[in-house]
Short mmCIF file of C-alpha atoms in Angstrom, two decimals:
data_model
loop_
_atom_site.label_atom_id
_atom_site.label_comp_id
_atom_site.label_asym_id
_atom_site.label_seq_id
_atom_site.Cartn_x
_atom_site.Cartn_y
_atom_site.Cartn_z
CA MET A 1 8.29 4.24 -19.31
CA ARG A 2 4.79 5.10 -18.16
CA ASN A 3 1.57 3.48 -19.35
CA GLY A 4 -0.63 6.72 -19.36
CA GLY A 5 -0.35 9.97 -21.21
CA ALA A 6 2.94 11.10 -22.46
CA TRP A 7 3.26 13.93 -20.16
CA ARG A 8 3.40 11.59 -17.38
CA ALA A 9 6.44 9.86 -18.55
CA THR A 10 8.67 12.86 -18.31
CA VAL A 11 11.96 12.01 -16.49
CA VAL A 12 12.11 14.04 -13.26
CA THR A 13 15.32 15.98 -13.08
CA ALA A 14 18.05 15.15 -10.39
CA ALA A 15 17.50 18.37 -8.68
CA LEU A 16 13.58 17.87 -8.40
CA GLY A 17 14.47 14.17 -7.58
CA SER A 18 16.45 15.22 -4.43
CA LEU A 19 13.51 17.73 -3.47
CA LEU A 20 10.91 15.11 -3.81
CA ALA A 21 12.84 12.44 -1.90
CA THR A 22 13.10 15.00 1.15
CA ALA A 23 9.46 16.35 0.85
CA THR A 24 7.65 13.06 0.08
CA LEU A 25 9.39 10.09 1.54
CA THR A 26 8.43 11.14 5.16
CA ALA A 27 5.51 8.79 5.48
CA CYS A 28 7.54 5.81 4.79
CA GLY A 29 10.90 6.96 5.95
CA GLY A 30 12.56 7.63 9.35
CA ALA A 31 14.74 4.41 8.69
CA ARG A 32 17.56 5.32 11.07
CA ASP A 33 15.77 4.00 14.35
CA ALA A 34 13.94 1.06 12.86
CA ALA A 35 14.49 -2.47 13.89
CA ARG A 36 16.31 -4.58 11.48
CA ASP A 37 15.08 -7.99 11.41
CA GLY A 38 15.58 -9.05 7.97
CA ALA A 39 13.19 -8.87 5.16
CA ARG A 40 10.60 -11.68 5.01
CA ASP A 41 10.02 -13.27 1.60
CA GLY A 42 6.42 -13.67 0.44
CA ALA A 43 7.28 -15.55 -2.74
CA GLY A 44 5.86 -18.71 -1.51
CA ALA A 45 2.22 -19.70 -1.62
CA ASP A 46 -0.29 -18.21 1.06
CA VAL A 47 1.14 -17.12 4.52
CA GLY A 48 0.42 -19.50 7.30
CA ARG A 49 0.42 -16.71 9.83
CA SER A 50 -3.43 -16.45 10.48
CA ALA A 51 -4.36 -14.70 7.34
CA PRO A 52 -8.24 -14.72 7.35
CA GLY A 53 -9.88 -17.52 5.26
CA ARG A 54 -13.35 -18.80 4.82
CA SER A 55 -15.10 -21.27 7.12
CA ALA A 56 -17.26 -23.43 4.78
CA ALA A 57 -19.99 -23.25 7.38
CA THR A 58 -20.18 -19.52 7.91
CA ALA A 59 -18.47 -17.89 5.02
CA ASP A 60 -20.22 -15.27 2.71
CA PRO A 61 -18.32 -15.43 -0.56
CA THR A 62 -19.84 -11.98 -1.45
CA ARG A 63 -17.87 -10.27 1.27
CA ILE A 64 -14.24 -9.80 2.03
CA PRO A 65 -13.39 -12.23 4.86
CA GLY A 66 -12.84 -10.40 8.13
CA VAL A 67 -14.24 -7.10 7.09
CA GLY A 68 -17.13 -5.78 8.81
CA ASP A 69 -20.18 -3.74 7.60
CA ARG A 70 -18.38 -0.34 8.40
CA TRP A 71 -15.62 -1.00 5.91
CA GLN A 72 -17.39 -3.51 3.58
CA ARG A 73 -19.98 -0.98 2.37
CA ARG A 74 -17.12 1.54 1.50
CA ILE A 75 -15.86 -0.73 -1.11
CA PRO A 76 -17.11 0.69 -4.34
CA ALA A 77 -19.68 -1.34 -6.09
CA ASP A 78 -17.78 -1.53 -9.23
CA SER A 79 -14.48 -2.66 -7.63
CA ARG A 80 -13.45 -6.18 -8.74
CA GLN A 81 -9.91 -6.09 -7.04
CA VAL A 82 -9.35 -5.77 -3.27
CA VAL A 83 -5.94 -5.68 -1.48
CA ALA A 84 -6.87 -6.44 2.15
CA VAL A 85 -4.18 -5.54 4.71
CA TYR A 86 -4.98 -7.45 7.96
CA GLY A 87 -2.67 -5.93 10.94
CA ASP A 88 -1.93 -8.18 13.77
CA GLY A 89 -2.94 -5.70 16.35
CA ARG A 90 -3.67 -2.02 16.79
CA ASP A 91 -0.16 -1.45 18.11
CA SER A 92 1.63 -4.06 16.06
CA ALA A 93 3.87 -3.49 12.93
CA ASP A 94 3.10 -6.89 11.47
CA SER A 95 0.35 -7.74 8.95
CA THR A 96 -0.73 -9.93 6.13
CA VAL A 97 -1.67 -8.74 2.64
CA VAL A 98 -4.25 -10.68 0.70
CA LEU A 99 -5.03 -10.26 -2.81
CA TYR A 100 -8.86 -10.82 -3.78
CA THR A 101 -10.61 -10.75 -7.12
CA LYS A 102 -14.29 -10.71 -7.80
CA ARG A 103 -15.81 -13.12 -10.13
CA GLY A 104 -19.49 -12.57 -10.56
CA THR A 105 -20.77 -11.87 -7.04
CA THR A 106 -17.94 -13.91 -5.37
CA TRP A 107 -14.61 -12.81 -3.89
CA ASP A 108 -11.93 -15.23 -4.62
CA ARG A 109 -8.67 -15.24 -2.40
CA VAL A 110 -5.69 -15.04 -5.03
CA ARG A 111 -2.56 -14.72 -2.87
CA ALA A 112 -1.27 -13.78 0.49
CA TRP A 113 2.09 -12.22 1.85
CA PRO A 114 3.47 -11.23 5.06
CA ALA A 115 3.95 -7.62 5.29
CA HIS A 116 4.58 -4.56 7.70
CA ASN A 117 2.85 -1.54 8.37
CA GLY A 118 3.42 1.58 10.57
CA LYS A 119 5.85 0.92 13.44
CA LYS A 120 3.39 2.08 16.10
CA GLY A 121 0.34 0.23 14.49
CA TRP A 122 -2.91 1.69 13.08
CA THR A 123 -5.17 4.62 13.65
CA THR A 124 -8.46 6.00 12.48
CA ASP A 125 -7.03 9.51 12.61
CA HIS A 126 -3.65 9.61 11.06
CA ARG A 127 -1.34 12.55 11.50
CA GLU A 128 1.89 13.34 9.96
CA GLY A 129 4.70 11.66 12.02
CA ASP A 130 2.54 9.46 14.17
CA LYS A 131 4.15 6.38 12.83
CA ARG A 132 0.76 4.56 12.45
CA SER A 133 -1.00 3.38 9.11
CA PRO A 134 -4.40 4.93 8.39
CA VAL A 135 -7.48 2.52 8.74
CA GLY A 136 -9.72 2.75 5.96
CA VAL A 137 -10.78 1.79 2.31
CA PHE A 138 -8.70 3.63 -0.52
CA THR A 139 -8.36 3.52 -4.14
CA LEU A 140 -5.15 2.46 -6.03
CA SER A 141 -4.65 4.56 -9.13
CA ASP A 142 -0.92 5.11 -9.79
CA ALA A 143 2.50 3.41 -9.31
CA GLY A 144 6.09 3.94 -9.99
CA GLY A 145 9.61 3.37 -8.51
CA VAL A 146 13.18 3.42 -9.26
CA ARG A 147 13.06 0.12 -11.41
CA LYS A 148 11.89 -0.28 -14.86
CA ASP A 149 8.06 -0.94 -15.21
CA PRO A 150 7.58 -4.79 -14.54
CA GLY A 151 4.39 -4.83 -16.68
CA ALA A 152 2.16 -2.71 -14.55
CA ARG A 153 -1.41 -1.97 -15.62
CA LEU A 154 -1.53 0.93 -13.34
CA PRO A 155 -0.04 3.97 -14.74
CA TYR A 156 3.60 3.68 -13.87
CA THR A 157 6.35 6.44 -13.47
CA ARG A 158 9.90 5.32 -13.41
CA SER A 159 12.34 7.82 -11.93
CA ALA A 160 15.54 7.96 -9.76
CA ALA A 161 13.44 10.61 -7.61
CA PHE A 162 12.01 7.61 -5.82
CA ALA A 163 15.31 6.36 -4.41
CA ALA A 164 15.58 6.43 -0.59
CA PRO A 165 18.17 8.78 0.69
CA ARG A 166 21.59 7.14 0.87
CA TRP A 167 21.99 8.45 4.47
CA TRP A 168 19.37 5.86 5.44
CA ALA A 169 20.50 2.34 6.49
CA THR A 170 21.31 0.49 3.40
CA SER A 171 18.49 -2.23 4.22
CA TYR A 172 16.10 0.68 3.26
CA TRP A 173 17.77 1.72 -0.05
CA HIS A 174 15.33 -0.43 -2.27
CA ASP A 175 12.16 0.18 -0.43
CA PHE A 176 10.98 2.28 -3.19
CA ASP A 177 12.00 0.36 -6.16
CA TYR A 178 8.46 -0.58 -6.59
CA VAL A 179 5.47 1.51 -5.25
CA ILE A 180 1.94 1.68 -5.56
CA ALA A 181 0.25 4.96 -4.12
CA ILE A 182 -2.45 4.49 -1.70
CA ASP A 183 -4.89 7.33 -2.49
CA TYR A 184 -4.75 8.85 1.11
CA ASN A 185 -4.54 12.61 1.13
CA ARG A 186 -3.19 12.76 -2.61
CA VAL A 187 -4.31 13.68 -6.14
CA LYS A 188 -5.13 10.92 -8.15
CA GLY A 189 -3.62 10.67 -11.61
CA THR A 190 -0.25 12.01 -10.62
CA PRO A 191 3.03 9.98 -9.95
CA PRO A 192 3.18 8.64 -6.39
CA ASN A 193 5.77 11.14 -5.21
CA ASP A 194 3.79 14.18 -6.13
CA PRO A 195 3.94 16.00 -2.85
CA THR A 196 0.38 17.68 -3.08
CA ARG A 197 -1.97 16.93 -0.23
CA PRO A 198 -5.43 18.20 -0.41
CA ARG A 199 -6.27 17.93 3.16
CA GLY A 200 -3.23 19.65 4.49
CA TYR A 201 0.29 18.43 5.40
CA GLU A 202 -0.66 17.74 9.09
CA ARG A 203 -3.10 14.96 8.01
CA GLY A 204 0.14 12.89 6.44
CA GLY A 205 0.58 11.58 3.09
CA SER A 206 2.93 9.67 0.73
CA ILE A 207 1.53 6.47 1.87
CA TRP A 208 2.39 3.49 -0.28
CA LEU A 209 2.45 -0.18 -0.96
CA HIS A 210 6.35 -0.66 -1.28
CA MET A 211 9.05 -3.10 -0.80
CA ASP A 212 9.81 -4.61 2.41
CA HIS A 213 12.99 -3.91 4.57
CA GLY A 214 11.97 -6.30 7.31
CA SER A 215 10.33 -4.28 10.01
CA GLY A 216 7.75 -1.51 10.47
CA THR A 217 7.35 1.67 8.19
CA SER A 218 6.27 5.16 9.18
CA ALA A 219 2.87 4.72 7.75
CA CYS A 220 3.02 2.69 4.56
CA VAL A 221 2.44 -1.22 4.10
CA SER A 222 5.47 -3.13 2.68
CA LEU A 223 5.89 -6.55 1.27
CA SER A 224 8.21 -8.60 -0.75
CA ALA A 225 9.65 -7.56 -4.13
CA SER A 226 7.79 -10.68 -5.67
CA GLY A 227 4.64 -9.48 -4.03
CA MET A 228 4.81 -5.96 -5.43
CA GLU A 229 5.74 -7.44 -8.76
CA GLN A 230 2.48 -9.50 -8.70
CA LEU A 231 0.37 -6.62 -7.41
CA LEU A 232 1.72 -4.24 -10.20
CA ARG A 233 1.09 -7.08 -12.88
CA THR A 234 -2.23 -7.69 -11.70
CA LEU A 235 -4.08 -4.55 -10.40
CA ASP A 236 -6.06 -3.18 -13.41
CA PRO A 237 -7.66 0.42 -13.49
CA GLU A 238 -10.47 -1.09 -15.38
CA LEU A 239 -11.24 -3.32 -12.40
CA HIS A 240 -11.23 -0.33 -10.12
CA PRO A 241 -8.92 -1.70 -7.42
CA VAL A 242 -8.91 -0.62 -3.72
CA VAL A 243 -6.98 -1.33 -0.53
CA VAL A 244 -8.93 -2.36 2.60
CA MET A 245 -6.47 -1.87 5.53
CA GLY A 246 -6.39 -1.73 9.34
CA ASP A 247 -5.72 -3.93 12.14
CA ARG A 248 -8.12 -7.08 12.47
CA ALA A 249 -10.34 -5.51 15.39
CA HIS A 250 -10.94 -2.35 13.31
CA LEU A 251 -11.67 -4.12 10.09
CA LYS A 252 -14.26 -6.12 11.91
CA ALA A 253 -16.12 -3.12 13.11
CA ALA A 254 -19.92 -3.08 12.26
CA ARG A 255 -20.16 0.52 12.48
#
C-alpha cells in the first residue's frame, strides 16, 4: 500500500509493469557484464572503510563533513535529514552511505553502510548510458519496490513492475525490492518507476537508492537490505530529506 493519496496506490498492471521494467530500469540495469563480488552487508555499526567523521579540533557541527561550500550551500535550509554518499574516487564504483540528522543547528551522524555507485564512477555531467552516477544535491520524495511497505514515511508504491528482468543474472533479481527515487531528471510526487524525464532522455534518469548486488551499478547507489529498510523507515518528508552524492574530491569542492 502507498502512504500518499489513493490514486498513487493503484496496482500497476502486468503489461505496464513489463513496459516500465524495460523503459525505466536502464539507469540501474546492464547487469549482464557486471563484476560479481558478492553483496556486502551493512547491517553492522558504522563502516570502518574511511567514512568521513569529525575531528574534535576542526569539526564544524553545523556542516556535513567532507562537503565543501559548492554543495553545502545547495542543501535546503529546511532540510533536517541528509543521506551523504561518499565515493572512493572519481572512477571508482565503491562508496559509503552515511545518514545525518539535524538537531537544532547541529548535524549528527546516525549510521553508515558500505555501498556502490556507477560502475565507472562519478560525473558532474551525467548522460544516459555513461555508467557514472551524477554528482550533486537532490531531494528524496518517493519510494517503492517489489516488497511490501516496510513502514516507509516517504510515499511508497508497491508493484511487481519494479522487478528486475529475469534475463538478468540472478544476483540482480532483488535490486529493486526496495527503492528510493533520487530526484534527478524526474517528476516528484510520482512512483519511482515513472519514466518521465523533464530534461530529456539523453540526460539519464531512473536513478535510485536501491538494494546492493555486490558491484557497481549503471548510475544508482546501492546498499544492503537492512540499510534500505532503515532509510525507508527514517526518511521523513516533513524533514525534507536530500541526498548529497559524489566522489570525495568533487564533494570537497569550494566552488
